Amino acid sequence: MHAKLSGKLQARPHYVDEVYRILLDAISDGSRAPGSRITQEDIAEQLKVSRSPVLQAIQLLKKDGLLQDAEGRGVMVAPLDLEHIGHLYQVRGALEALATKLAARQSAVLDPDLIRLGRKVARGHDVRAMIEADEAFHKAIYEASGNPMIAESAQVHWVHLRRVMGAVLQSAEQRLSIWDEHEELAAAIASGDEASALAICERHMHNASDKLLTRLQEILEQPV
């Protein structure tokens, strides 16, 4: 039996984006696991909306590669693809390195509340909040870089990053160590030491990719 989707939408003519976000969050935090079936009727009934915005949101998620047609009726959450995720982290690593170098060049000071909040949610059980805290930290680096093209380029990949991060964050291991690395990275950026900040960023991305792919391999090998 599927977990209930969180939130009901206020009646108004245009809310495809909201339906999309609710479904994306459910896929990201594991409420809707890979292979689970989704139907327009079920989603429309849970969110108390018509089928039209649900259909449009589903089409957008299919375009993003998060949903695919299921046998028979409806769609299902797409399975995790380790090769695709590996490629994703290669691109992410390049963008993160560029953003870090440019931010360090300006000795940018990131809001310390980002790290405090990240550590707080890492001690809890709200996977969605953990994903959002991590995303907020990295987007702060993009903004601090002064190059808006970095954030625009990275945004294309964050729908997939949220999903794979959610799969890994189901386990409590490494949740706090991620924020140790974030704090170290923020300090290096603020110091203005580009070489040090870049080295920390590359290590952080390598660790994240390695741990993530290892954990996902374990998940995929678990008996159904």
JSON list of C-alpha atoms in Angstrom, two decimals:
[
{"chain": "A", "resi": 1, "resn": "MET", "atom": "CA", "xyz": [0.00, 0.00, 0.00]},
{"chain": "A", "resi": 2, "resn": "HIS", "atom": "CA", "xyz": [1.42, 3.40, -1.00]},
{"chain": "A", "resi": 3, "resn": "ALA", "atom": "CA", "xyz": [2.28, 6.06, 1.56]},
{"chain": "A", "resi": 4, "resn": "LYS", "atom": "CA", "xyz": [-0.09, 9.02, 1.39]},
{"chain": "A", "resi": 5, "resn": "LEU", "atom": "CA", "xyz": [1.13, 12.09, -0.42]},
{"chain": "A", "resi": 6, "resn": "SER", "atom": "CA", "xyz": [1.62, 15.10, 1.84]},
{"chain": "A", "resi": 7, "resn": "GLY", "atom": "CA", "xyz": [-0.48, 18.16, 1.30]},
{"chain": "A", "resi": 8, "resn": "LYS", "atom": "CA", "xyz": [-3.72, 19.10, -0.40]},
{"chain": "A", "resi": 9, "resn": "LEU", "atom": "CA", "xyz": [-3.88, 21.92, -2.91]},
{"chain": "A", "resi": 10, "resn": "GLN", "atom": "CA", "xyz": [-6.15, 24.92, -2.71]},
{"chain": "A", "resi": 11, "resn": "ALA", "atom": "CA", "xyz": [-8.55, 25.06, -5.62]},
{"chain": "A", "resi": 12, "resn": "ARG", "atom": "CA", "xyz": [-7.29, 27.41, -8.34]},
{"chain": "A", "resi": 13, "resn": "PRO", "atom": "CA", "xyz": [-6.99, 27.12, -12.12]},
{"chain": "A", "resi": 14, "resn": "HIS", "atom": "CA", "xyz": [-3.25, 26.53, -12.43]},
{"chain": "A", "resi": 15, "resn": "TYR", "atom": "CA", "xyz": [-1.31, 24.25, -10.09]},
{"chain": "A", "resi": 16, "resn": "VAL", "atom": "CA", "xyz": [0.58, 21.83, -12.31]},
{"chain": "A", "resi": 17, "resn": "ASP", "atom": "CA", "xyz": [3.82, 22.99, -10.68]},
{"chain": "A", "resi": 18, "resn": "GLU", "atom": "CA", "xyz": [2.51, 22.14, -7.23]},
{"chain": "A", "resi": 19, "resn": "VAL", "atom": "CA", "xyz": [1.39, 18.66, -8.26]},
{"chain": "A", "resi": 20, "resn": "TYR", "atom": "CA", "xyz": [4.77, 18.17, -9.93]},
{"chain": "A", "resi": 21, "resn": "ARG", "atom": "CA", "xyz": [6.60, 19.22, -6.76]},
{"chain": "A", "resi": 22, "resn": "ILE", "atom": "CA", "xyz": [4.56, 16.96, -4.50]},
{"chain": "A", "resi": 23, "resn": "LEU", "atom": "CA", "xyz": [5.20, 13.96, -6.75]},
{"chain": "A", "resi": 24, "resn": "LEU", "atom": "CA", "xyz": [8.89, 14.86, -7.07]},
{"chain": "A", "resi": 25, "resn": "ASP", "atom": "CA", "xyz": [9.20, 15.05, -3.29]},
{"chain": "A", "resi": 26, "resn": "ALA", "atom": "CA", "xyz": [7.47, 11.69, -2.90]},
{"chain": "A", "resi": 27, "resn": "ILE", "atom": "CA", "xyz": [9.86, 10.09, -5.39]},
{"chain": "A", "resi": 28, "resn": "SER", "atom": "CA", "xyz": [12.87, 11.80, -3.78]},
{"chain": "A", "resi": 29, "resn": "ASP", "atom": "CA", "xyz": [12.17, 10.85, -0.16]},
{"chain": "A", "resi": 30, "resn": "GLY", "atom": "CA", "xyz": [11.25, 7.27, -0.98]},
{"chain": "A", "resi": 31, "resn": "SER", "atom": "CA", "xyz": [7.50, 7.55, -0.37]},
{"chain": "A", "resi": 32, "resn": "ARG", "atom": "CA", "xyz": [7.12, 6.36, -3.94]},
{"chain": "A", "resi": 33, "resn": "ALA", "atom": "CA", "xyz": [9.85, 3.78, -4.47]},
{"chain": "A", "resi": 34, "resn": "PRO", "atom": "CA", "xyz": [11.37, 2.69, -7.81]},
{"chain": "A", "resi": 35, "resn": "GLY", "atom": "CA", "xyz": [8.93, 0.43, -9.62]},
{"chain": "A", "resi": 36, "resn": "SER", "atom": "CA", "xyz": [5.86, 1.64, -7.70]},
{"chain": "A", "resi": 37, "resn": "ARG", "atom": "CA", "xyz": [2.84, 2.35, -9.85]},
{"chain": "A", "resi": 38, "resn": "ILE", "atom": "CA", "xyz": [1.19, 5.78, -10.09]},
{"chain": "A", "resi": 39, "resn": "THR", "atom": "CA", "xyz": [-2.23, 6.48, -11.59]},
{"chain": "A", "resi": 40, "resn": "GLN", "atom": "CA", "xyz": [-3.90, 9.78, -12.36]},
{"chain": "A", "resi": 41, "resn": "GLU", "atom": "CA", "xyz": [-7.02, 8.75, -10.45]},
{"chain": "A", "resi": 42, "resn": "ASP", "atom": "CA", "xyz": [-5.11, 7.93, -7.25]},
{"chain": "A", "resi": 43, "resn": "ILE", "atom": "CA", "xyz": [-3.12, 11.17, -7.27]},
{"chain": "A", "resi": 44, "resn": "ALA", "atom": "CA", "xyz": [-6.11, 13.33, -8.18]},
{"chain": "A", "resi": 45, "resn": "GLU", "atom": "CA", "xyz": [-8.16, 11.78, -5.39]},
{"chain": "A", "resi": 46, "resn": "GLN", "atom": "CA", "xyz": [-5.43, 12.21, -2.77]},
{"chain": "A", "resi": 47, "resn": "LEU", "atom": "CA", "xyz": [-4.70, 15.83, -3.69]},
{"chain": "A", "resi": 48, "resn": "LYS", "atom": "CA", "xyz": [-8.36, 16.70, -4.33]},
{"chain": "A", "resi": 49, "resn": "VAL", "atom": "CA", "xyz": [-7.70, 18.07, -7.80]},
{"chain": "A", "resi": 50, "resn": "SER", "atom": "CA", "xyz": [-8.89, 17.24, -11.30]},
{"chain": "A", "resi": 51, "resn": "ARG", "atom": "CA", "xyz": [-6.98, 14.78, -13.46]},
{"chain": "A", "resi": 52, "resn": "SER", "atom": "CA", "xyz": [-5.77, 17.45, -15.90]},
{"chain": "A", "resi": 53, "resn": "PRO", "atom": "CA", "xyz": [-2.96, 18.97, -13.76]},
{"chain": "A", "resi": 54, "resn": "VAL", "atom": "CA", "xyz": [-2.00, 15.50, -12.59]},
{"chain": "A", "resi": 55, "resn": "LEU", "atom": "CA", "xyz": [-1.64, 14.32, -16.19]},
{"chain": "A", "resi": 56, "resn": "GLN", "atom": "CA", "xyz": [0.50, 17.35, -17.05]},
{"chain": "A", "resi": 57, "resn": "ALA", "atom": "CA", "xyz": [2.71, 16.84, -13.98]},
{"chain": "A", "resi": 58, "resn": "ILE", "atom": "CA", "xyz": [3.13, 13.17, -14.85]},
{"chain": "A", "resi": 59, "resn": "GLN", "atom": "CA", "xyz": [4.16, 14.09, -18.39]},
{"chain": "A", "resi": 60, "resn": "LEU", "atom": "CA", "xyz": [6.79, 16.48, -17.01]},
{"chain": "A", "resi": 61, "resn": "LEU", "atom": "CA", "xyz": [8.16, 13.79, -14.70]},
{"chain": "A", "resi": 62, "resn": "LYS", "atom": "CA", "xyz": [8.28, 11.35, -17.61]},
{"chain": "A", "resi": 63, "resn": "LYS", "atom": "CA", "xyz": [10.23, 13.94, -19.61]},
{"chain": "A", "resi": 64, "resn": "ASP", "atom": "CA", "xyz": [12.64, 14.27, -16.68]},
{"chain": "A", "resi": 65, "resn": "GLY", "atom": "CA", "xyz": [13.11, 10.49, -16.67]},
{"chain": "A", "resi": 66, "resn": "LEU", "atom": "CA", "xyz": [11.64, 9.97, -13.19]},
{"chain": "A", "resi": 67, "resn": "LEU", "atom": "CA", "xyz": [8.50, 8.20, -14.39]},
{"chain": "A", "resi": 68, "resn": "GLN", "atom": "CA", "xyz": [7.97, 5.74, -17.22]},
{"chain": "A", "resi": 69, "resn": "ASP", "atom": "CA", "xyz": [5.03, 3.88, -18.69]},
{"chain": "A", "resi": 70, "resn": "ALA", "atom": "CA", "xyz": [3.99, 0.79, -16.77]},
{"chain": "A", "resi": 71, "resn": "GLU", "atom": "CA", "xyz": [2.59, -2.38, -18.27]},
{"chain": "A", "resi": 72, "resn": "GLY", "atom": "CA", "xyz": [-1.14, -2.11, -18.56]},
{"chain": "A", "resi": 73, "resn": "ARG", "atom": "CA", "xyz": [-2.38, 1.07, -16.98]},
{"chain": "A", "resi": 74, "resn": "GLY", "atom": "CA", "xyz": [-0.64, 4.10, -15.52]},
{"chain": "A", "resi": 75, "resn": "VAL", "atom": "CA", "xyz": [3.02, 4.88, -15.00]},
{"chain": "A", "resi": 76, "resn": "MET", "atom": "CA", "xyz": [5.65, 3.79, -12.54]},
{"chain": "A", "resi": 77, "resn": "VAL", "atom": "CA", "xyz": [8.63, 5.34, -10.81]},
{"chain": "A", "resi": 78, "resn": "ALA", "atom": "CA", "xyz": [11.66, 4.70, -13.02]},
{"chain": "A", "resi": 79, "resn": "PRO", "atom": "CA", "xyz": [14.29, 2.31, -11.66]},
{"chain": "A", "resi": 80, "resn": "LEU", "atom": "CA", "xyz": [17.62, 3.70, -10.49]},
{"chain": "A", "resi": 81, "resn": "ASP", "atom": "CA", "xyz": [20.32, 3.56, -13.18]},
{"chain": "A", "resi": 82, "resn": "LEU", "atom": "CA", "xyz": [23.84, 3.45, -11.73]},
{"chain": "A", "resi": 83, "resn": "GLU", "atom": "CA", "xyz": [25.52, 4.38, -15.02]},
{"chain": "A", "resi": 84, "resn": "HIS", "atom": "CA", "xyz": [23.31, 7.43, -15.41]},
{"chain": "A", "resi": 85, "resn": "ILE", "atom": "CA", "xyz": [23.97, 8.45, -11.81]},
{"chain": "A", "resi": 86, "resn": "GLY", "atom": "CA", "xyz": [27.72, 8.10, -12.35]},
{"chain": "A", "resi": 87, "resn": "HIS", "atom": "CA", "xyz": [27.51, 10.40, -15.37]},
{"chain": "A", "resi": 88, "resn": "LEU", "atom": "CA", "xyz": [25.36, 12.80, -13.38]},
{"chain": "A", "resi": 89, "resn": "TYR", "atom": "CA", "xyz": [27.98, 13.10, -10.66]},
{"chain": "A", "resi": 90, "resn": "GLN", "atom": "CA", "xyz": [30.73, 13.72, -13.20]},
{"chain": "A", "resi": 91, "resn": "VAL", "atom": "CA", "xyz": [28.82, 16.74, -14.49]},
{"chain": "A", "resi": 92, "resn": "ARG", "atom": "CA", "xyz": [27.90, 17.86, -11.01]},
{"chain": "A", "resi": 93, "resn": "GLY", "atom": "CA", "xyz": [31.52, 17.64, -9.90]},
{"chain": "A", "resi": 94, "resn": "ALA", "atom": "CA", "xyz": [32.62, 19.95, -12.70]},
{"chain": "A", "resi": 95, "resn": "LEU", "atom": "CA", "xyz": [29.95, 22.54, -11.86]},
{"chain": "A", "resi": 96, "resn": "GLU", "atom": "CA", "xyz": [30.66, 22.36, -8.13]},
{"chain": "A", "resi": 97, "resn": "ALA", "atom": "CA", "xyz": [34.40, 22.82, -8.75]},
{"chain": "A", "resi": 98, "resn": "LEU", "atom": "CA", "xyz": [33.81, 25.90, -10.89]},
{"chain": "A", "resi": 99, "resn": "ALA", "atom": "CA", "xyz": [31.39, 27.43, -8.38]},
{"chain": "A", "resi": 100, "resn": "THR", "atom": "CA", "xyz": [33.76, 26.74, -5.49]},
{"chain": "A", "resi": 101, "resn": "LYS", "atom": "CA", "xyz": [36.76, 28.29, -7.28]},
{"chain": "A", "resi": 102, "resn": "LEU", "atom": "CA", "xyz": [34.84, 31.46, -8.18]},
{"chain": "A", "resi": 103, "resn": "ALA", "atom": "CA", "xyz": [33.32, 31.78, -4.69]},
{"chain": "A", "resi": 104, "resn": "ALA", "atom": "CA", "xyz": [36.75, 31.36, -3.06]},
{"chain": "A", "resi": 105, "resn": "ARG", "atom": "CA", "xyz": [38.20, 33.98, -5.40]},
{"chain": "A", "resi": 106, "resn": "GLN", "atom": "CA", "xyz": [35.79, 36.42, -3.76]},
{"chain": "A", "resi": 107, "resn": "SER", "atom": "CA", "xyz": [36.32, 35.01, -0.22]},
{"chain": "A", "resi": 108, "resn": "ALA", "atom": "CA", "xyz": [32.56, 34.54, -0.06]},
{"chain": "A", "resi": 109, "resn": "VAL", "atom": "CA", "xyz": [31.09, 33.92, 3.39]},
{"chain": "A", "resi": 110, "resn": "LEU", "atom": "CA", "xyz": [28.21, 31.45, 3.35]},
{"chain": "A", "resi": 111, "resn": "ASP", "atom": "CA", "xyz": [25.38, 31.83, 5.84]},
{"chain": "A", "resi": 112, "resn": "PRO", "atom": "CA", "xyz": [26.39, 29.72, 8.89]},
{"chain": "A", "resi": 113, "resn": "ASP", "atom": "CA", "xyz": [22.71, 28.97, 9.51]},
{"chain": "A", "resi": 114, "resn": "LEU", "atom": "CA", "xyz": [22.83, 26.69, 6.45]},
{"chain": "A", "resi": 115, "resn": "ILE", "atom": "CA", "xyz": [25.26, 24.39, 8.28]},
{"chain": "A", "resi": 116, "resn": "ARG", "atom": "CA", "xyz": [23.48, 24.66, 11.61]},
{"chain": "A", "resi": 117, "resn": "LEU", "atom": "CA", "xyz": [20.20, 23.67, 9.98]},
{"chain": "A", "resi": 118, "resn": "GLY", "atom": "CA", "xyz": [21.90, 20.87, 8.05]},
{"chain": "A", "resi": 119, "resn": "ARG", "atom": "CA", "xyz": [23.34, 19.36, 11.22]},
{"chain": "A", "resi": 120, "resn": "LYS", "atom": "CA", "xyz": [19.99, 19.67, 12.97]},
{"chain": "A", "resi": 121, "resn": "VAL", "atom": "CA", "xyz": [17.98, 17.88, 10.30]},
{"chain": "A", "resi": 122, "resn": "ALA", "atom": "CA", "xyz": [20.73, 15.25, 9.88]},
{"chain": "A", "resi": 123, "resn": "ARG", "atom": "CA", "xyz": [20.01, 14.16, 13.47]},
{"chain": "A", "resi": 124, "resn": "GLY", "atom": "CA", "xyz": [16.33, 13.70, 12.72]},
{"chain": "A", "resi": 125, "resn": "HIS", "atom": "CA", "xyz": [14.26, 11.47, 10.47]},
{"chain": "A", "resi": 126, "resn": "ASP", "atom": "CA", "xyz": [12.89, 13.87, 7.86]},
{"chain": "A", "resi": 127, "resn": "VAL", "atom": "CA", "xyz": [14.66, 12.80, 4.67]},
{"chain": "A", "resi": 128, "resn": "ARG", "atom": "CA", "xyz": [13.00, 15.51, 2.63]},
{"chain": "A", "resi": 129, "resn": "ALA", "atom": "CA", "xyz": [14.35, 18.18, 5.01]},
{"chain": "A", "resi": 130, "resn": "MET", "atom": "CA", "xyz": [17.84, 16.65, 4.72]},
{"chain": "A", "resi": 131, "resn": "ILE", "atom": "CA", "xyz": [17.70, 16.83, 0.94]},
{"chain": "A", "resi": 132, "resn": "GLU", "atom": "CA", "xyz": [16.49, 20.43, 1.01]},
{"chain": "A", "resi": 133, "resn": "ALA", "atom": "CA", "xyz": [19.23, 21.46, 3.47]},
{"chain": "A", "resi": 134, "resn": "ASP", "atom": "CA", "xyz": [21.92, 19.90, 1.29]},
{"chain": "A", "resi": 135, "resn": "GLU", "atom": "CA", "xyz": [20.50, 21.50, -1.84]},
{"chain": "A", "resi": 136, "resn": "ALA", "atom": "CA", "xyz": [20.33, 24.91, -0.12]},
{"chain": "A", "resi": 137, "resn": "PHE", "atom": "CA", "xyz": [24.00, 24.70, 0.90]},
{"chain": "A", "resi": 138, "resn": "HIS", "atom": "CA", "xyz": [25.23, 23.90, -2.60]},
{"chain": "A", "resi": 139, "resn": "LYS", "atom": "CA", "xyz": [22.97, 26.49, -4.22]},
{"chain": "A", "resi": 140, "resn": "ALA", "atom": "CA", "xyz": [24.46, 29.08, -1.85]},
{"chain": "A", "resi": 141, "resn": "ILE", "atom": "CA", "xyz": [27.87, 28.28, -3.33]},
{"chain": "A", "resi": 142, "resn": "TYR", "atom": "CA", "xyz": [26.47, 28.67, -6.85]},
{"chain": "A", "resi": 143, "resn": "GLU", "atom": "CA", "xyz": [25.08, 32.09, -5.91]},
{"chain": "A", "resi": 144, "resn": "ALA", "atom": "CA", "xyz": [28.33, 33.10, -4.21]},
{"chain": "A", "resi": 145, "resn": "SER", "atom": "CA", "xyz": [30.23, 32.27, -7.41]},
{"chain": "A", "resi": 146, "resn": "GLY", "atom": "CA", "xyz": [28.70, 35.30, -9.09]},
{"chain": "A", "resi": 147, "resn": "ASN", "atom": "CA", "xyz": [28.00, 33.29, -12.25]},
{"chain": "A", "resi": 148, "resn": "PRO", "atom": "CA", "xyz": [24.24, 32.71, -12.65]},
{"chain": "A", "resi": 149, "resn": "MET", "atom": "CA", "xyz": [24.83, 30.18, -15.44]},
{"chain": "A", "resi": 150, "resn": "ILE", "atom": "CA", "xyz": [26.14, 27.68, -12.88]},
{"chain": "A", "resi": 151, "resn": "ALA", "atom": "CA", "xyz": [22.86, 27.57, -10.97]},
{"chain": "A", "resi": 152, "resn": "GLU", "atom": "CA", "xyz": [20.87, 27.41, -14.22]},
{"chain": "A", "resi": 153, "resn": "SER", "atom": "CA", "xyz": [22.98, 24.52, -15.50]},
{"chain": "A", "resi": 154, "resn": "ALA", "atom": "CA", "xyz": [22.88, 22.64, -12.19]},
{"chain": "A", "resi": 155, "resn": "GLN", "atom": "CA", "xyz": [19.12, 23.00, -11.83]},
{"chain": "A", "resi": 156, "resn": "VAL", "atom": "CA", "xyz": [18.58, 20.59, -14.71]},
{"chain": "A", "resi": 157, "resn": "HIS", "atom": "CA", "xyz": [20.28, 17.84, -12.69]},
{"chain": "A", "resi": 158, "resn": "TRP", "atom": "CA", "xyz": [18.86, 18.52, -9.22]},
{"chain": "A", "resi": 159, "resn": "VAL", "atom": "CA", "xyz": [15.63, 16.61, -9.86]},
{"chain": "A", "resi": 160, "resn": "HIS", "atom": "CA", "xyz": [17.77, 13.48, -10.19]},
{"chain": "A", "resi": 161, "resn": "LEU", "atom": "CA", "xyz": [20.21, 14.48, -7.44]},
{"chain": "A", "resi": 162, "resn": "ARG", "atom": "CA", "xyz": [17.32, 14.84, -4.97]},
{"chain": "A", "resi": 163, "resn": "ARG", "atom": "CA", "xyz": [16.17, 11.35, -5.80]},
{"chain": "A", "resi": 164, "resn": "VAL", "atom": "CA", "xyz": [19.49, 9.58, -5.41]},
{"chain": "A", "resi": 165, "resn": "MET", "atom": "CA", "xyz": [20.32, 11.56, -2.27]},
{"chain": "A", "resi": 166, "resn": "GLY", "atom": "CA", "xyz": [16.97, 10.51, -0.83]},
{"chain": "A", "resi": 167, "resn": "ALA", "atom": "CA", "xyz": [17.73, 6.86, -1.48]},
{"chain": "A", "resi": 168, "resn": "VAL", "atom": "CA", "xyz": [21.03, 7.10, 0.39]},
{"chain": "A", "resi": 169, "resn": "LEU", "atom": "CA", "xyz": [19.75, 9.26, 3.25]},
{"chain": "A", "resi": 170, "resn": "GLN", "atom": "CA", "xyz": [17.27, 6.55, 4.22]},
{"chain": "A", "resi": 171, "resn": "SER", "atom": "CA", "xyz": [20.29, 5.18, 6.11]},
{"chain": "A", "resi": 172, "resn": "ALA", "atom": "CA", "xyz": [21.68, 7.20, 9.05]},
{"chain": "A", "resi": 173, "resn": "GLU", "atom": "CA", "xyz": [25.29, 6.49, 8.11]},
{"chain": "A", "resi": 174, "resn": "GLN", "atom": "CA", "xyz": [27.38, 9.49, 6.97]},
{"chain": "A", "resi": 175, "resn": "ARG", "atom": "CA", "xyz": [24.58, 12.02, 7.51]},
{"chain": "A", "resi": 176, "resn": "LEU", "atom": "CA", "xyz": [26.62, 14.14, 9.92]},
{"chain": "A", "resi": 177, "resn": "SER", "atom": "CA", "xyz": [29.96, 13.57, 8.18]},
{"chain": "A", "resi": 178, "resn": "ILE", "atom": "CA", "xyz": [28.50, 15.24, 5.10]},
{"chain": "A", "resi": 179, "resn": "TRP", "atom": "CA", "xyz": [28.04, 18.40, 7.14]},
{"chain": "A", "resi": 180, "resn": "ASP", "atom": "CA", "xyz": [31.58, 18.15, 8.53]},
{"chain": "A", "resi": 181, "resn": "GLU", "atom": "CA", "xyz": [32.75, 18.31, 4.91]},
{"chain": "A", "resi": 182, "resn": "HIS", "atom": "CA", "xyz": [30.36, 21.18, 4.15]},
{"chain": "A", "resi": 183, "resn": "GLU", "atom": "CA", "xyz": [31.69, 23.18, 7.08]},
{"chain": "A", "resi": 184, "resn": "GLU", "atom": "CA", "xyz": [35.27, 22.56, 5.99]},
{"chain": "A", "resi": 185, "resn": "LEU", "atom": "CA", "xyz": [34.41, 23.64, 2.45]},
{"chain": "A", "resi": 186, "resn": "ALA", "atom": "CA", "xyz": [32.66, 26.82, 3.61]},
{"chain": "A", "resi": 187, "resn": "ALA", "atom": "CA", "xyz": [35.69, 27.76, 5.73]},
{"chain": "A", "resi": 188, "resn": "ALA", "atom": "CA", "xyz": [38.07, 27.26, 2.81]},
{"chain": "A", "resi": 189, "resn": "ILE", "atom": "CA", "xyz": [35.91, 29.39, 0.51]},
{"chain": "A", "resi": 190, "resn": "ALA", "atom": "CA", "xyz": [35.77, 32.19, 3.10]},
{"chain": "A", "resi": 191, "resn": "SER", "atom": "CA", "xyz": [39.57, 32.08, 3.50]},
{"chain": "A", "resi": 192, "resn": "GLY", "atom": "CA", "xyz": [40.00, 32.89, -0.18]},
{"chain": "A", "resi": 193, "resn": "ASP", "atom": "CA", "xyz": [42.34, 29.94, -0.73]},
{"chain": "A", "resi": 194, "resn": "GLU", "atom": "CA", "xyz": [41.19, 28.74, -4.15]},
{"chain": "A", "resi": 195, "resn": "ALA", "atom": "CA", "xyz": [43.50, 25.72, -4.29]},
{"chain": "A", "resi": 196, "resn": "SER", "atom": "CA", "xyz": [42.49, 24.47, -0.86]},
{"chain": "A", "resi": 197, "resn": "ALA", "atom": "CA", "xyz": [38.78, 25.07, -1.48]},
{"chain": "A", "resi": 198, "resn": "LEU", "atom": "CA", "xyz": [38.96, 23.26, -4.82]},
{"chain": "A", "resi": 199, "resn": "ALA", "atom": "CA", "xyz": [40.77, 20.28, -3.28]},
{"chain": "A", "resi": 200, "resn": "ILE", "atom": "CA", "xyz": [38.14, 20.02, -0.51]},
{"chain": "A", "resi": 201, "resn": "CYS", "atom": "CA", "xyz": [35.33, 20.32, -3.05]},
{"chain": "A", "resi": 202, "resn": "GLU", "atom": "CA", "xyz": [36.78, 17.58, -5.25]},
{"chain": "A", "resi": 203, "resn": "ARG", "atom": "CA", "xyz": [37.26, 15.31, -2.24]},
{"chain": "A", "resi": 204, "resn": "HIS", "atom": "CA", "xyz": [33.70, 16.01, -1.10]},
{"chain": "A", "resi": 205, "resn": "MET", "atom": "CA", "xyz": [32.30, 15.21, -4.53]},
{"chain": "A", "resi": 206, "resn": "HIS", "atom": "CA", "xyz": [34.42, 12.06, -4.80]},
{"chain": "A", "resi": 207, "resn": "ASN", "atom": "CA", "xyz": [33.30, 10.88, -1.37]},
{"chain": "A", "resi": 208, "resn": "ALA", "atom": "CA", "xyz": [29.66, 11.66, -2.12]},
{"chain": "A", "resi": 209, "resn": "SER", "atom": "CA", "xyz": [29.73, 9.85, -5.47]},
{"chain": "A", "resi": 210, "resn": "ASP", "atom": "CA", "xyz": [31.59, 6.83, -4.09]},
{"chain": "A", "resi": 211, "resn": "LYS", "atom": "CA", "xyz": [29.34, 6.42, -1.04]},
{"chain": "A", "resi": 212, "resn": "LEU", "atom": "CA", "xyz": [26.22, 7.03, -3.07]},
{"chain": "A", "resi": 213, "resn": "LEU", "atom": "CA", "xyz": [27.02, 4.51, -5.79]},
{"chain": "A", "resi": 214, "resn": "THR", "atom": "CA", "xyz": [28.09, 1.91, -3.23]},
{"chain": "A", "resi": 215, "resn": "ARG", "atom": "CA", "xyz": [24.89, 2.37, -1.25]},
{"chain": "A", "resi": 216, "resn": "LEU", "atom": "CA", "xyz": [22.70, 2.27, -4.34]},
{"chain": "A", "resi": 217, "resn": "GLN", "atom": "CA", "xyz": [24.42, -0.93, -5.50]},
{"chain": "A", "resi": 218, "resn": "GLU", "atom": "CA", "xyz": [23.55, -2.46, -2.12]},
{"chain": "A", "resi": 219, "resn": "ILE", "atom": "CA", "xyz": [19.94, -1.33, -2.48]},
{"chain": "A", "resi": 220, "resn": "LEU", "atom": "CA", "xyz": [19.65, -2.75, -5.98]},
{"chain": "A", "resi": 221, "resn": "GLU", "atom": "CA", "xyz": [21.09, -6.08, -4.87]},
{"chain": "A", "resi": 222, "resn": "GLN", "atom": "CA", "xyz": [18.61, -6.50, -2.03]},
{"chain": "A", "resi": 223, "resn": "PRO", "atom": "CA", "xyz": [16.00, -9.21, -2.68]},
{"chain": "A", "resi": 224, "resn": "VAL", "atom": "CA", "xyz": [12.60, -7.89, -3.64]}
]
